[in-house]
CSV table of C-alpha atoms in Angstrom, one decimal:
chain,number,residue,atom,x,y,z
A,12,UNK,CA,5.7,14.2,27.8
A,13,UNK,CA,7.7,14.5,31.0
A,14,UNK,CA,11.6,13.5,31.3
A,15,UNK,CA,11.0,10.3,33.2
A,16,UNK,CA,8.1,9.3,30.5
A,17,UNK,CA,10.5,10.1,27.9
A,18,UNK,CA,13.3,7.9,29.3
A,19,UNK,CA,13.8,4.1,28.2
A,20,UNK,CA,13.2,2.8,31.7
A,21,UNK,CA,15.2,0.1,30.5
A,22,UNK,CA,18.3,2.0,30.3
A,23,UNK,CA,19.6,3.6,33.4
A,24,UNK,CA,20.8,7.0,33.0
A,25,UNK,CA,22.4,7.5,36.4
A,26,UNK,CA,24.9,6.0,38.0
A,27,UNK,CA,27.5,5.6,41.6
A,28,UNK,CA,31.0,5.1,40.5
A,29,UNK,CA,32.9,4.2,44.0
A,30,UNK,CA,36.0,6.1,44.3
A,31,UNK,CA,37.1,5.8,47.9
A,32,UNK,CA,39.6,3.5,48.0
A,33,UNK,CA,43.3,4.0,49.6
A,34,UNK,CA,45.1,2.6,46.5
A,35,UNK,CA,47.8,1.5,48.7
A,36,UNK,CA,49.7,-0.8,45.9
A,37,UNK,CA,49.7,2.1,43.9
A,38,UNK,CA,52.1,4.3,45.9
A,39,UNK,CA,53.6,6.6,45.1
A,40,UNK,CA,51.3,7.9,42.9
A,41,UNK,CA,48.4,7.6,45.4
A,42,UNK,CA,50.7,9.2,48.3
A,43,UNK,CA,48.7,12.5,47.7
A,44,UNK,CA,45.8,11.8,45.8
A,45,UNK,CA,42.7,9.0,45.5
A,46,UNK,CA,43.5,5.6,43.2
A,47,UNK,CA,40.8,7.4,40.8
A,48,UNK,CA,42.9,10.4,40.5
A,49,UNK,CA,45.9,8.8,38.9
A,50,UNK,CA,46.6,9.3,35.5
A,51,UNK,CA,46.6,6.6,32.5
A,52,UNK,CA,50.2,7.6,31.1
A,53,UNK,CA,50.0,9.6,28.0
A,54,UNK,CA,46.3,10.8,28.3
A,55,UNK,CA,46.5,14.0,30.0
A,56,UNK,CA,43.7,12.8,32.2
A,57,UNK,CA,43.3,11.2,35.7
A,58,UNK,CA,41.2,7.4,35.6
A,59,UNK,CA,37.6,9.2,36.9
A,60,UNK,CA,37.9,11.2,33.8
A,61,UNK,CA,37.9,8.2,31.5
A,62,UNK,CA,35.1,6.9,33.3
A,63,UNK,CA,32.9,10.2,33.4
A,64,UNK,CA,33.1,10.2,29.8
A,65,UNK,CA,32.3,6.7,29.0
A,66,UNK,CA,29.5,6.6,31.1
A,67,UNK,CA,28.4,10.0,29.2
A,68,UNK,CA,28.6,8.4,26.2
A,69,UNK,CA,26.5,5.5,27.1
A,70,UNK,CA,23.4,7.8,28.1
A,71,UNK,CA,24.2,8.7,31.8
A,72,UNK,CA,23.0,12.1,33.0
A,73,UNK,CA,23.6,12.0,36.1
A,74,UNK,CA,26.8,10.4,38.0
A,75,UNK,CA,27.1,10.2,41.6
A,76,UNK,CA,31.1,9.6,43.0
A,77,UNK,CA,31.3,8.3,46.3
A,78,UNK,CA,34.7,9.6,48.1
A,79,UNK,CA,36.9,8.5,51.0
A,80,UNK,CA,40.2,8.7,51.0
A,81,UNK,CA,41.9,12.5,50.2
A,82,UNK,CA,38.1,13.0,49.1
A,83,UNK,CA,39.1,17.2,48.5
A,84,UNK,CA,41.4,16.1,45.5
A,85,UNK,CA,38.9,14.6,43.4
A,86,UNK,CA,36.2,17.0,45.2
A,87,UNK,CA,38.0,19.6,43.7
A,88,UNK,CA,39.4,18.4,40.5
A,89,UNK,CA,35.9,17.5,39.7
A,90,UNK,CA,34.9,21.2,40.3
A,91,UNK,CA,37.9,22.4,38.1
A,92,UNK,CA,36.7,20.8,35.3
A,93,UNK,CA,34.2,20.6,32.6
A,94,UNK,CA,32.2,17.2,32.6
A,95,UNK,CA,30.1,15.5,29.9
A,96,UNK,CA,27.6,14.8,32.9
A,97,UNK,CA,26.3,15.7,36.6
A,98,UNK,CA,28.3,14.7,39.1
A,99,UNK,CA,27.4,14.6,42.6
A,100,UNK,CA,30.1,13.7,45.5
A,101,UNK,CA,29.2,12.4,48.8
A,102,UNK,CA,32.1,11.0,51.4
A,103,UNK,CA,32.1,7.9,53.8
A,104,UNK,CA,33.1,9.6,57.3
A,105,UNK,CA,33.9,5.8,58.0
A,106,UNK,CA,34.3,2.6,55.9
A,107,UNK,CA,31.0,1.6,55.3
A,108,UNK,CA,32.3,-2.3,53.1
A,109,UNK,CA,32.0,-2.4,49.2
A,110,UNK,CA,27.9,-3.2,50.0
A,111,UNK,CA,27.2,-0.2,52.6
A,112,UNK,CA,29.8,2.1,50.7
A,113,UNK,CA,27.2,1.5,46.8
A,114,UNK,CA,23.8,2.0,49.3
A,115,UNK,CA,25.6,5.2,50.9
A,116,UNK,CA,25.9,6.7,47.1
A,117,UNK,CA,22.8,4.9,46.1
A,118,UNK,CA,20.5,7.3,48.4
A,119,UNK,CA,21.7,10.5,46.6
A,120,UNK,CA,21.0,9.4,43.4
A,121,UNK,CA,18.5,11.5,41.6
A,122,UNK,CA,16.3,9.5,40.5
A,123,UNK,CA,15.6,6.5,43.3
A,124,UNK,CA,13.2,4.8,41.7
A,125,UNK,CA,14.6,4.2,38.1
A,126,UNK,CA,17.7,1.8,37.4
A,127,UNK,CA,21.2,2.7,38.2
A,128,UNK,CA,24.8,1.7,36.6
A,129,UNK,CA,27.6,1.3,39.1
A,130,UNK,CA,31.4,0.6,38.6
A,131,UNK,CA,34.1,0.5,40.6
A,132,UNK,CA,37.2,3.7,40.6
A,133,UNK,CA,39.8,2.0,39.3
A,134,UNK,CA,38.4,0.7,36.3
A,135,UNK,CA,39.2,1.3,32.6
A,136,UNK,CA,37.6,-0.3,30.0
A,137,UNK,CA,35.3,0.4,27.1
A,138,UNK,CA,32.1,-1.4,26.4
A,139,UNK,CA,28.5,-0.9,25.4
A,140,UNK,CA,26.3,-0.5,28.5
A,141,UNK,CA,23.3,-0.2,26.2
A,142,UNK,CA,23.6,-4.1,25.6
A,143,UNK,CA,24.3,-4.7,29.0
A,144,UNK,CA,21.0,-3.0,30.1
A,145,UNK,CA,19.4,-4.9,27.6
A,146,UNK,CA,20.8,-8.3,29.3
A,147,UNK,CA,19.7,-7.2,32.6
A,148,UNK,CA,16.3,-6.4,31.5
A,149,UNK,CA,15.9,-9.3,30.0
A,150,UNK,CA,16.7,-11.5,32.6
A,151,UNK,CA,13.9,-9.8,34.9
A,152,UNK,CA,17.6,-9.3,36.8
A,153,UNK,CA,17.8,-7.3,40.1
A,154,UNK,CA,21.7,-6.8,39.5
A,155,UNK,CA,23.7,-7.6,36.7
A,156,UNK,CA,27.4,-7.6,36.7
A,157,UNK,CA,29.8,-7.5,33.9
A,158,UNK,CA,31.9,-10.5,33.3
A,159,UNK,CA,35.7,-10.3,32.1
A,160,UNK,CA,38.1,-12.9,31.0
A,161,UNK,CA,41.2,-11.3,32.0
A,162,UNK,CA,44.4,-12.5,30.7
A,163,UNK,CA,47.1,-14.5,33.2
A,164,UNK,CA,50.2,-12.5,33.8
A,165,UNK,CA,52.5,-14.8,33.3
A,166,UNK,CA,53.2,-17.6,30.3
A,167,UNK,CA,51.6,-20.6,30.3
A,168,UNK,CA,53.0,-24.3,29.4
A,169,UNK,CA,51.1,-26.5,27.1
A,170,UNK,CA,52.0,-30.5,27.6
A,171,UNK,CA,50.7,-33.5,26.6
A,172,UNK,CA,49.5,-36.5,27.9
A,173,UNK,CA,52.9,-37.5,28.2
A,174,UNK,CA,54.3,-34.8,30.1
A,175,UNK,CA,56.4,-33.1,26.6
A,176,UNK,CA,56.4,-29.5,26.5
A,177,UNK,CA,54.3,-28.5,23.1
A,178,UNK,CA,54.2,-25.2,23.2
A,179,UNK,CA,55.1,-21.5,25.4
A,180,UNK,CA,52.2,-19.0,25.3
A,181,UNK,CA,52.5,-15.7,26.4
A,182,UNK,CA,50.0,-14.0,28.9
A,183,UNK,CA,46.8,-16.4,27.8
A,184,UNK,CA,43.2,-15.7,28.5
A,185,UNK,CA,42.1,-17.3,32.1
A,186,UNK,CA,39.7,-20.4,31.6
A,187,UNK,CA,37.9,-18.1,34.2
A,188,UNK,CA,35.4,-15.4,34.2
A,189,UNK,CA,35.9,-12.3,36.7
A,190,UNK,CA,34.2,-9.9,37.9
A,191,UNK,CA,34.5,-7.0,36.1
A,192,UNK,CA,33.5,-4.3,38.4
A,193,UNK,CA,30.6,-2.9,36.5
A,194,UNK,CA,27.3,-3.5,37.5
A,195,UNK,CA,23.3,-2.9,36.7
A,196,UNK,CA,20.7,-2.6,39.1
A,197,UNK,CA,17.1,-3.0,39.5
A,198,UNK,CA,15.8,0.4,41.8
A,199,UNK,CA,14.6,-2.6,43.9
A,200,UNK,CA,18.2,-3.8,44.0
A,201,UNK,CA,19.2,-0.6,46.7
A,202,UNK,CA,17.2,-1.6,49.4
A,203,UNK,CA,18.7,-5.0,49.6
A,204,UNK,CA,22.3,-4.0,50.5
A,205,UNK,CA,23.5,-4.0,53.3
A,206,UNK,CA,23.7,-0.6,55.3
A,207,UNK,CA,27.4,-1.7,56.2
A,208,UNK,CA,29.6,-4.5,54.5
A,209,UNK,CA,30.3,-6.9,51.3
A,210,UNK,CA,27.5,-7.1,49.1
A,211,UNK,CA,29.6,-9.7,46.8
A,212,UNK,CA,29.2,-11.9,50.2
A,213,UNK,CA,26.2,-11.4,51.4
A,214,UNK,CA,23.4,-10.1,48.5
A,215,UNK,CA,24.9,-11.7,45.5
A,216,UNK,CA,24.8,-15.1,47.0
A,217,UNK,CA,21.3,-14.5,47.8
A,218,UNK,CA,20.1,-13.7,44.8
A,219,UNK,CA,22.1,-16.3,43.2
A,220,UNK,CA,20.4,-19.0,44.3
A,221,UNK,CA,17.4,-17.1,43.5
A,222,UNK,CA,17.9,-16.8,39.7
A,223,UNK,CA,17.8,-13.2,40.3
A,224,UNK,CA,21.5,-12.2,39.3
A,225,UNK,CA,23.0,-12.2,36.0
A,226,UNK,CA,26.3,-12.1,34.1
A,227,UNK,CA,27.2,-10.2,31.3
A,228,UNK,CA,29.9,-11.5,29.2
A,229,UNK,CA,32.0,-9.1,27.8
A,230,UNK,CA,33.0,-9.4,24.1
A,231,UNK,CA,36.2,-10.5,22.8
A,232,UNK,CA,36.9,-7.0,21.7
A,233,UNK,CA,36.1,-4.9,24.6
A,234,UNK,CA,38.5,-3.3,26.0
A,235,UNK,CA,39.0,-3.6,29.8
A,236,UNK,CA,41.6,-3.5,32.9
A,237,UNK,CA,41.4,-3.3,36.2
A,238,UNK,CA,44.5,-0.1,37.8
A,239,UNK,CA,45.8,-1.9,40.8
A,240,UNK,CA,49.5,-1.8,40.1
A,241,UNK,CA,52.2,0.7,38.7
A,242,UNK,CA,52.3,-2.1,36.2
A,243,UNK,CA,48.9,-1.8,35.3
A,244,UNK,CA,49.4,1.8,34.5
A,245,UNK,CA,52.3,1.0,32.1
A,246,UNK,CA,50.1,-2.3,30.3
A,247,UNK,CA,47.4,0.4,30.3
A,248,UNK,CA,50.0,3.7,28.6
A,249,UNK,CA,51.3,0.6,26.0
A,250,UNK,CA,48.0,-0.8,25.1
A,251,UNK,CA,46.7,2.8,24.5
A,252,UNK,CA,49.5,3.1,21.9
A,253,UNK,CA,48.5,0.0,19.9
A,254,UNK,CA,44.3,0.5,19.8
């Protein structure tokens, strides 16, 4: 039986994680080095190596990292080290938008006719992207994204009808779902991005209104946050301490 018999095409086993980004509210660390580069405090290990494992231990073989900014930092760190998967680079001369930046990386993935996971650089988080390919394939979905209820960062008031203070609640889940920045997609999915823009303006509508896009709920334990901040970096070091 060949490989791509052998495969559950229901589960990709590639994927484009998009690591180009300038990280700009991340300076200084991101002075010489991409926002994927940064390390989680206390890990020993930059946030592209998080991600290169998780996605390894969800079943990915193959892993294709789309660079831009100081591209020969994580072009080479990737080459320094020993990964749990095979990772392809390829670099955006110019800004292609989230959209045309995913169908860049998209055409050098090795296997163009089979599902494909995507994420964003700069996220960390820890979920089972078994289940989520089983909710996308499911749904007869052409993309799926992940769906995060992130918690507000700053304390909420609780009143009553009559304006009394009740209660002070620290950091409390949103009332609304996010993005998460992870992503499945149909091999169909590719051709419908756009060769230069925002796909989350453009495609996702679209298929929207199609019944064609899904959302994946992640569960109350999953673990997930989003590095945009050197605040995020120290809620990432402190919540590492207590899991």
């Amino acid at each position: 039986m060949s490989n791509a018999a052998s495969r559950d095409a229901t589960h990709p086993s590639q994927a484009v994680v998009l690591a180009g980004g300038q990280g700009s509210r991340l300076r200084p660390y991101t002075d010489d080095r991409p926002k994927p580069m940064v390390e989680i405090p206390g890990t020993g290990e930059p946030i592209i190596g998080h991600q290169l494992r998780w996605l390894a231990s969800e079943g990915v073989t193959d892993a294709v990292v789309s660079c831009g900014h100081l591209a020969e930092v994580l072009q080479d760190w990737l080459a320094s080290n020993e990964l749990p998967l095979r990772v392809n680079t390829v670099v955006e001369q110019e800004p292609l938008g989230r959209g045309g930046g995913l169908k860049y990386a998209a055409a050098a993935l090795p296997r163009p006719d089979e599902p494909w996971f995507a994420t964003n650089g700069d996220i960390w988080t820890r979920f089972s992207l078994r289940e989520m390919a089983e909710f996308h394939a499911e749904r007869d979905a052409l993309a799926t994204l992940a769906l995060a209820r992130p918690r507000i960062p700053w304390g909420a008031v609780e009143t009553d009808e009559f304006g009394h203070v009740l209660d002070f609640i620290e950091a409390p889940p949103s009332p609304y779902l996010i993005n998460a920045g992870v992503y499945v997609f149909a091999a169909a999915f590719t051709a419908l991005l756009p060769d230069r823009g925002d796909h989350e303006r453009h495609t996702f509508p679209r298929l929207a209104r199609e019944r064609r896009l899904a959302g994946f709920p992640l569960s109350q334990g999953a673990y997930w946050r989003a590095i945009d901040t050197a605040k995020d970096l120290t809620e990432a070091a402190r919540e590492l301490t207590q899991r």
